[in-house]
mmCIF file with all atom_site columns, C-alpha atoms in Angstrom:
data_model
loop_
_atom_site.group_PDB
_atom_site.id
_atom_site.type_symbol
_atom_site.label_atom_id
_atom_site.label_alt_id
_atom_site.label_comp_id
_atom_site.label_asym_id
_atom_site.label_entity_id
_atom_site.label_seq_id
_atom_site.pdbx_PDB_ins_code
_atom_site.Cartn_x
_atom_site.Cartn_y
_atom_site.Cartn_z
_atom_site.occupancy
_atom_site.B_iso_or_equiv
_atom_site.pdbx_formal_charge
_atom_site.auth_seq_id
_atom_site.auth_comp_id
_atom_site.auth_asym_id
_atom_site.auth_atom_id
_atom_site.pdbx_PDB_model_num
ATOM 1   C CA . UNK H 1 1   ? 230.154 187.777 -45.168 1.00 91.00 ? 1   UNK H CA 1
ATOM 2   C CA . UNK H 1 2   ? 228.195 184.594 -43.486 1.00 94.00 ? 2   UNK H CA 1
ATOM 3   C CA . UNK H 1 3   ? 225.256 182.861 -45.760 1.00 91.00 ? 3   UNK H CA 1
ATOM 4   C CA . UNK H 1 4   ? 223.384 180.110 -45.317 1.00 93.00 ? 4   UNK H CA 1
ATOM 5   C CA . UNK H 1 5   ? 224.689 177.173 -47.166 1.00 94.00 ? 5   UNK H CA 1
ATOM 6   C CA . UNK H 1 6   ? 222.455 174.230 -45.947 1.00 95.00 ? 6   UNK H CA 1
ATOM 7   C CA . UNK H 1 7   ? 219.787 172.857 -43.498 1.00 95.00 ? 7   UNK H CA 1
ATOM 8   C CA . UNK H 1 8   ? 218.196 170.307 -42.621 1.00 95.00 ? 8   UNK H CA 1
ATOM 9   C CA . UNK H 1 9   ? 214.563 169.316 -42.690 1.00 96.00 ? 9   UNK H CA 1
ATOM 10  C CA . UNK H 1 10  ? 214.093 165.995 -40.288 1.00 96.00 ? 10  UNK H CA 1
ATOM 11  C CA . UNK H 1 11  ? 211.929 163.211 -42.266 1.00 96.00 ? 11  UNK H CA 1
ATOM 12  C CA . UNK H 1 12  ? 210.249 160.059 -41.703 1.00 94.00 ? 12  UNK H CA 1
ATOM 13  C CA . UNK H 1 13  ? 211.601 158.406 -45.281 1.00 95.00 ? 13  UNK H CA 1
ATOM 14  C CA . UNK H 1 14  ? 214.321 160.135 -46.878 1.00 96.00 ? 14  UNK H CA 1
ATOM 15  C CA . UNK H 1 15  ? 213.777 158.605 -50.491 1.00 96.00 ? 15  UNK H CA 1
ATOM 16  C CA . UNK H 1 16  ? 209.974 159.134 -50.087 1.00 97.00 ? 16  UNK H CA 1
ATOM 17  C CA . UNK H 1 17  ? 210.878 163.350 -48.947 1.00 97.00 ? 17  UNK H CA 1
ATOM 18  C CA . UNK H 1 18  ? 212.844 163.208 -51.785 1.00 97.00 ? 18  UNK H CA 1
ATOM 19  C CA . UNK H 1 19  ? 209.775 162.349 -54.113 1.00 98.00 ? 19  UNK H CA 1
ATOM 20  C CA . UNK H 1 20  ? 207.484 165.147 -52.445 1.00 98.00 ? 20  UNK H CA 1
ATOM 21  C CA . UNK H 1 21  ? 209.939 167.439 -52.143 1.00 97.00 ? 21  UNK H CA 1
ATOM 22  C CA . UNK H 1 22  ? 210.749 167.224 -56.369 1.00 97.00 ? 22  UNK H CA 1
ATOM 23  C CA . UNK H 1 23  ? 207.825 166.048 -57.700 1.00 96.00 ? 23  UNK H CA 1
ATOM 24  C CA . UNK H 1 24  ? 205.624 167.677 -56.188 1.00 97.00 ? 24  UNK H CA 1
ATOM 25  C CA . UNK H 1 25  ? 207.196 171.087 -54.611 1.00 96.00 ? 25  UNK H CA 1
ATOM 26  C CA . UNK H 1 26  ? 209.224 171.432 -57.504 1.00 95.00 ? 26  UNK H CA 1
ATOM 27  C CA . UNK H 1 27  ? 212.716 171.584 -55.809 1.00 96.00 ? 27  UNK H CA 1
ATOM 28  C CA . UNK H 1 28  ? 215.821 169.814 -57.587 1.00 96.00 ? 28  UNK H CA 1
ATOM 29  C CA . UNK H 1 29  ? 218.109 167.421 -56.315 1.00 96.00 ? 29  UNK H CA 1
ATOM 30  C CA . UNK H 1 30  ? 221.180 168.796 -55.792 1.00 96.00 ? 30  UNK H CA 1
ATOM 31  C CA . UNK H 1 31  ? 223.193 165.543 -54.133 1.00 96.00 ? 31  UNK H CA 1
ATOM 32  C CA . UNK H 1 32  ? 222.032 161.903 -54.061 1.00 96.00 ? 32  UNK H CA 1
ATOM 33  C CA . UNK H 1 33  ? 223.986 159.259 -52.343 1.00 95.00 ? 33  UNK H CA 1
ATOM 34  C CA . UNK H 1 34  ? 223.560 156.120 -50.859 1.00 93.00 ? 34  UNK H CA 1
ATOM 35  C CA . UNK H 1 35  ? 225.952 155.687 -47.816 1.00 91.00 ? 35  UNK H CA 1
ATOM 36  C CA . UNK H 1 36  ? 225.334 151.898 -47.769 1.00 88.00 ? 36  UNK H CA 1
ATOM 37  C CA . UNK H 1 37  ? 222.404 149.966 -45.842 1.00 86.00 ? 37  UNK H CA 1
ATOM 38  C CA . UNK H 1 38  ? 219.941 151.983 -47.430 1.00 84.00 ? 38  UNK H CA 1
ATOM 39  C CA . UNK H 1 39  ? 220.849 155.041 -46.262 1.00 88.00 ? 39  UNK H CA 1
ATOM 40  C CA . UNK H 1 40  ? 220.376 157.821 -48.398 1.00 93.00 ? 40  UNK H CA 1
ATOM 41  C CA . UNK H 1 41  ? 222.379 161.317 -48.057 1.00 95.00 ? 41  UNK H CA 1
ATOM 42  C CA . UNK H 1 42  ? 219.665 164.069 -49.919 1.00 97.00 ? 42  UNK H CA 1
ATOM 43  C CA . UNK H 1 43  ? 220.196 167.726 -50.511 1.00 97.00 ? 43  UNK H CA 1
ATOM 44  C CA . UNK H 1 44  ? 217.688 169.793 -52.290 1.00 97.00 ? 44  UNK H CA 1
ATOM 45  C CA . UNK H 1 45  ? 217.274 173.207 -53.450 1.00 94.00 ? 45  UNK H CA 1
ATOM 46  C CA . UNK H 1 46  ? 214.859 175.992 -55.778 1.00 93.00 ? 46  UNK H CA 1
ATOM 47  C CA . UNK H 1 47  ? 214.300 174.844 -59.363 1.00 82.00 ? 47  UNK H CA 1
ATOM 48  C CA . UNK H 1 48  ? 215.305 177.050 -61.921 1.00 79.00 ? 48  UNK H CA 1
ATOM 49  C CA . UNK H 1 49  ? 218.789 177.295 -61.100 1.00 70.00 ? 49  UNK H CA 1
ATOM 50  C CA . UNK H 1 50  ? 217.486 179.285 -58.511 1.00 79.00 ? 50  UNK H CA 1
ATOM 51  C CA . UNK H 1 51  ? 219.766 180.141 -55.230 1.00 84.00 ? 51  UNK H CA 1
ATOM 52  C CA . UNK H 1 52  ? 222.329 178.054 -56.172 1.00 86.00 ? 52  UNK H CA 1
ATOM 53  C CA . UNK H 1 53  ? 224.530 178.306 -52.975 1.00 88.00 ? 53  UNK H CA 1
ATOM 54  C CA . UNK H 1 54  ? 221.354 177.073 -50.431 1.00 93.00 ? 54  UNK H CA 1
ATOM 55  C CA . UNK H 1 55  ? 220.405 173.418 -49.826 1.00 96.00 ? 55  UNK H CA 1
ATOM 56  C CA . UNK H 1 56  ? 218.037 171.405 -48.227 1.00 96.00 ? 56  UNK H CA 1
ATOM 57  C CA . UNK H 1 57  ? 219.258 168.076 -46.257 1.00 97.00 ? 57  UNK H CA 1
ATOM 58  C CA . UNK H 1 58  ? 216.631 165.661 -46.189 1.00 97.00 ? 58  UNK H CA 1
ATOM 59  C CA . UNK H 1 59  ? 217.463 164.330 -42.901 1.00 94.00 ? 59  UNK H CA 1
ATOM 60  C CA . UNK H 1 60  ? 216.693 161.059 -41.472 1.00 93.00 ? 60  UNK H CA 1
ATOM 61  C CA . UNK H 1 61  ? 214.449 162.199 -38.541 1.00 90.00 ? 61  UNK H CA 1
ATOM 62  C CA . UNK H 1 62  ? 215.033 158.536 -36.191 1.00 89.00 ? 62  UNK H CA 1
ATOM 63  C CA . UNK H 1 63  ? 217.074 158.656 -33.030 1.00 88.00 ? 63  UNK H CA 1
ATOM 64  C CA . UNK H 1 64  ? 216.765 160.120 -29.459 1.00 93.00 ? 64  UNK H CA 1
ATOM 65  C CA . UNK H 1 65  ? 217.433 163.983 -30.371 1.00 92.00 ? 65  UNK H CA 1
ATOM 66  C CA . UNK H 1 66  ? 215.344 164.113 -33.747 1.00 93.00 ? 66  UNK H CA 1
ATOM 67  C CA . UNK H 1 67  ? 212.248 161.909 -32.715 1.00 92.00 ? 67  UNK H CA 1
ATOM 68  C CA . UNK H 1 68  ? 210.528 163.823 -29.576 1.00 94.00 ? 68  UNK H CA 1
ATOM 69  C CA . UNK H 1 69  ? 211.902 167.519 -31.414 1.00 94.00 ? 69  UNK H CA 1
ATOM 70  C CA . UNK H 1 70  ? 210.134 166.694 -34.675 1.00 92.00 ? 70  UNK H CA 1
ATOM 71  C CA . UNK H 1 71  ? 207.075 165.258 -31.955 1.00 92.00 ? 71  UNK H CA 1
ATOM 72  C CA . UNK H 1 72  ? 207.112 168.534 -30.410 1.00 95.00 ? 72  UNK H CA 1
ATOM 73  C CA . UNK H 1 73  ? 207.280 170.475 -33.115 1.00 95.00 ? 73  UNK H CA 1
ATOM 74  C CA . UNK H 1 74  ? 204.615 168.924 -34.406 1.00 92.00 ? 74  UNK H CA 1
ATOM 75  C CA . UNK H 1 75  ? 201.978 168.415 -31.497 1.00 93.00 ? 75  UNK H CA 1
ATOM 76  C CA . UNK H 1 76  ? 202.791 172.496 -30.690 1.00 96.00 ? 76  UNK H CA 1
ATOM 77  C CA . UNK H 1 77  ? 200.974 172.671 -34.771 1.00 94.00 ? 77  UNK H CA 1
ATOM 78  C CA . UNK H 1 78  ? 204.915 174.689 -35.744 1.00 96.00 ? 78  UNK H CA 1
ATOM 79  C CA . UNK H 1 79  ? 206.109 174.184 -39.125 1.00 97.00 ? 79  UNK H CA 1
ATOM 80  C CA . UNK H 1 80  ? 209.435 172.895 -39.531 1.00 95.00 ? 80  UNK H CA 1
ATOM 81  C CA . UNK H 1 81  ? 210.434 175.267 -42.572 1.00 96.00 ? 81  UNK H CA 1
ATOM 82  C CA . UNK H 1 82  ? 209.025 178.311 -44.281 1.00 96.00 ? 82  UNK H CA 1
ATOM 83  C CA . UNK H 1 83  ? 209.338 178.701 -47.897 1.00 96.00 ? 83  UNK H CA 1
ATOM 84  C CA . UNK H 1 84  ? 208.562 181.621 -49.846 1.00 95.00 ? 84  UNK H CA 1
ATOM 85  C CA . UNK H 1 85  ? 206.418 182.018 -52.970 1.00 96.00 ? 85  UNK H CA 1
ATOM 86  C CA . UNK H 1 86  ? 205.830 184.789 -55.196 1.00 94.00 ? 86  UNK H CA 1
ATOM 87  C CA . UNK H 1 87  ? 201.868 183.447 -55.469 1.00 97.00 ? 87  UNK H CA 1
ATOM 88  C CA . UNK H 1 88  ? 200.334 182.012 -52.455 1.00 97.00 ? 88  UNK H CA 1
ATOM 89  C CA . UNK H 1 89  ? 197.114 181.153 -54.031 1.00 97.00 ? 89  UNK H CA 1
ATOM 90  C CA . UNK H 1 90  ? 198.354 179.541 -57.376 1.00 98.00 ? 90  UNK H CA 1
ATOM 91  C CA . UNK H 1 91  ? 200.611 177.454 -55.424 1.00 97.00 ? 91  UNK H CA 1
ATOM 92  C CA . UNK H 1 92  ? 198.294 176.436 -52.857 1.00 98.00 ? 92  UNK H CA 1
ATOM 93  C CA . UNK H 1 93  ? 195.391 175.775 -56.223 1.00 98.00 ? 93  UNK H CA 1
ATOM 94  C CA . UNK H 1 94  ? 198.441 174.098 -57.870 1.00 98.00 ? 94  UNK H CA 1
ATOM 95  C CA . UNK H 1 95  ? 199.692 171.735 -54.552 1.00 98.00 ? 95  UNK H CA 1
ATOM 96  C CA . UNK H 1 96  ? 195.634 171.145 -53.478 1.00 98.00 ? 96  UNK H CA 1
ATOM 97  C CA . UNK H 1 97  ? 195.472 169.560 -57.289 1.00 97.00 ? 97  UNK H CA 1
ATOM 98  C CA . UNK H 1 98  ? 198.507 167.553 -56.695 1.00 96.00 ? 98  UNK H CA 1
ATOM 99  C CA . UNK H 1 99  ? 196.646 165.837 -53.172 1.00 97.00 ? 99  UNK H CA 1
ATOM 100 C CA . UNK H 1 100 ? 199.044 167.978 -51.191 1.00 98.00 ? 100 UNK H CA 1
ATOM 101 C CA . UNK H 1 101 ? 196.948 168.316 -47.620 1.00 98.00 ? 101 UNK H CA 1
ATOM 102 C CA . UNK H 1 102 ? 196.985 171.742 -46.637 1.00 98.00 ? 102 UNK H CA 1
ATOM 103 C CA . UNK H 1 103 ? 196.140 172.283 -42.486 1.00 97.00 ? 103 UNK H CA 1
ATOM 104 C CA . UNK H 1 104 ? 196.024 175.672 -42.974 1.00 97.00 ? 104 UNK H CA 1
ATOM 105 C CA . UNK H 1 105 ? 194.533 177.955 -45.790 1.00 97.00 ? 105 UNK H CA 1
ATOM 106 C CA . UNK H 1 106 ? 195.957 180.570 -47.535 1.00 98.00 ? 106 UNK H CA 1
ATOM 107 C CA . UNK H 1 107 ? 195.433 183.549 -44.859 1.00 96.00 ? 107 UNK H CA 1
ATOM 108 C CA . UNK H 1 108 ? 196.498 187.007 -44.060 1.00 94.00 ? 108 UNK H CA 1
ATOM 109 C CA . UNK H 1 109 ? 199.275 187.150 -41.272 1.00 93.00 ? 109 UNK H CA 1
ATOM 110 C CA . UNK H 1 110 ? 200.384 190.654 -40.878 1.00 93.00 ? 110 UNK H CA 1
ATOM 111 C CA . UNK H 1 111 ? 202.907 191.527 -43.991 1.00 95.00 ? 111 UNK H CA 1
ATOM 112 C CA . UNK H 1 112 ? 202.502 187.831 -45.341 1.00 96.00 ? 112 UNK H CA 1
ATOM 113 C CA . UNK H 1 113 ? 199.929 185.590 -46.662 1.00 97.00 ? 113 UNK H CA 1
ATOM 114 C CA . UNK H 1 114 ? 200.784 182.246 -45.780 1.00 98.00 ? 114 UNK H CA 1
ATOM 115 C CA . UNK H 1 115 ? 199.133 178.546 -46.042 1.00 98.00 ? 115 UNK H CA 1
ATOM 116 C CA . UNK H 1 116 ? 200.368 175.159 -44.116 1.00 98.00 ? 116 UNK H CA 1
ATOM 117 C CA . UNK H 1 117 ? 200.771 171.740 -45.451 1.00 98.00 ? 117 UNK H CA 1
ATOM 118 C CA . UNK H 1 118 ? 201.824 168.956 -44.511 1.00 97.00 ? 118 UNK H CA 1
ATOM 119 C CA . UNK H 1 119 ? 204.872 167.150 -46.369 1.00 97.00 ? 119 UNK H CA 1
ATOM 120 C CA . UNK H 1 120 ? 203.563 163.552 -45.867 1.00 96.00 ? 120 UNK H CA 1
ATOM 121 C CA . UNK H 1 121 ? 207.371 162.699 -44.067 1.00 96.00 ? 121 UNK H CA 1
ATOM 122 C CA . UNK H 1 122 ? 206.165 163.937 -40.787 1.00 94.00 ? 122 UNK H CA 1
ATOM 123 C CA . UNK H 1 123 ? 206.440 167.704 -40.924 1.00 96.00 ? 123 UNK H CA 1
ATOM 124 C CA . UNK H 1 124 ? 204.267 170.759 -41.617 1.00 97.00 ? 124 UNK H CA 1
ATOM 125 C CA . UNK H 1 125 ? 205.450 173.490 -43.960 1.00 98.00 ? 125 UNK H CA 1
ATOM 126 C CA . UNK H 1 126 ? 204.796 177.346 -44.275 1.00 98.00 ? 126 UNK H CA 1
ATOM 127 C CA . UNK H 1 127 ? 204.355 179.406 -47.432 1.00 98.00 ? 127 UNK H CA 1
ATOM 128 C CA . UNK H 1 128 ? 204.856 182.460 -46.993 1.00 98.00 ? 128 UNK H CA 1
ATOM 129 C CA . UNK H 1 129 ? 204.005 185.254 -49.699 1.00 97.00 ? 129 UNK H CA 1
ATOM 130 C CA . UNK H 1 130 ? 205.484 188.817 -48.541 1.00 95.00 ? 130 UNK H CA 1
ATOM 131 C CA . UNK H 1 131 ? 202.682 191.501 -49.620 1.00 91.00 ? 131 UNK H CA 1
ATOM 132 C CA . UNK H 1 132 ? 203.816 194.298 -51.501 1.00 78.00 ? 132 UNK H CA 1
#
């Protein structure tokens, strides 16, 4: 069987993802390590001990193959990553309360409810909430 082990999330500031993407989404860090001359290698994942085998790589988002994706990406209004909650509204009440800027309010998308915000390191982010 194949699973997902990591991916990567392209940032502007790797030590300032880091401190959005724990202290305020709530994920834990799973590795920290500085590689020398500041550079910082960052994985992430769930909280709670949650999906243990699935991490995040902060990912320094500078050079000629990250910079015009990420510009793309963004300028087309895509989010980089989807993450799933199990309640779209009390996250989106909880982040909004935190100063998280949301681009897109929670709405209905077919068999989701989603919102969009943006992780202040250069990307935007889905929540998705399946409907039951």
């Amino acid at each position: 069987m194949i699973k997902v082990a990591m991916t990567s999330v392209y940032v502007d500031d790797v030590a300032k993802a880091h401190a959005f993407y724990t202290g305020v989404l709530g994920f834990e860090t799973r590795t920290r390590t500085d590689l020398g001359d500041g550079t910082l290698f960052v994985t992430v994942g769930a909280g709670e001990g949650a999906q243990r085998d699935l991490e995040l790589l902060l990912e320094p988002g500078q050079g000629p193959i990250a910079e015009p994706y990420r510009r793309a990406v963004r300028e087309a209004g895509l989010p980089a990553i989807v993450f799933s909650v199990t309640d779209l509204r009390a996250e989106y009440e909880r982040l909004r309360g935190e100063g998280v800027n949301f681009v897109q309010e929670p709405q209905d998308q077919g068999p989701v409810l989603t919102a969009v915000l943006d992780d202040t390191v250069g990307n935007l982010v889905r929540l998705a909430q399946p409907k039951d």
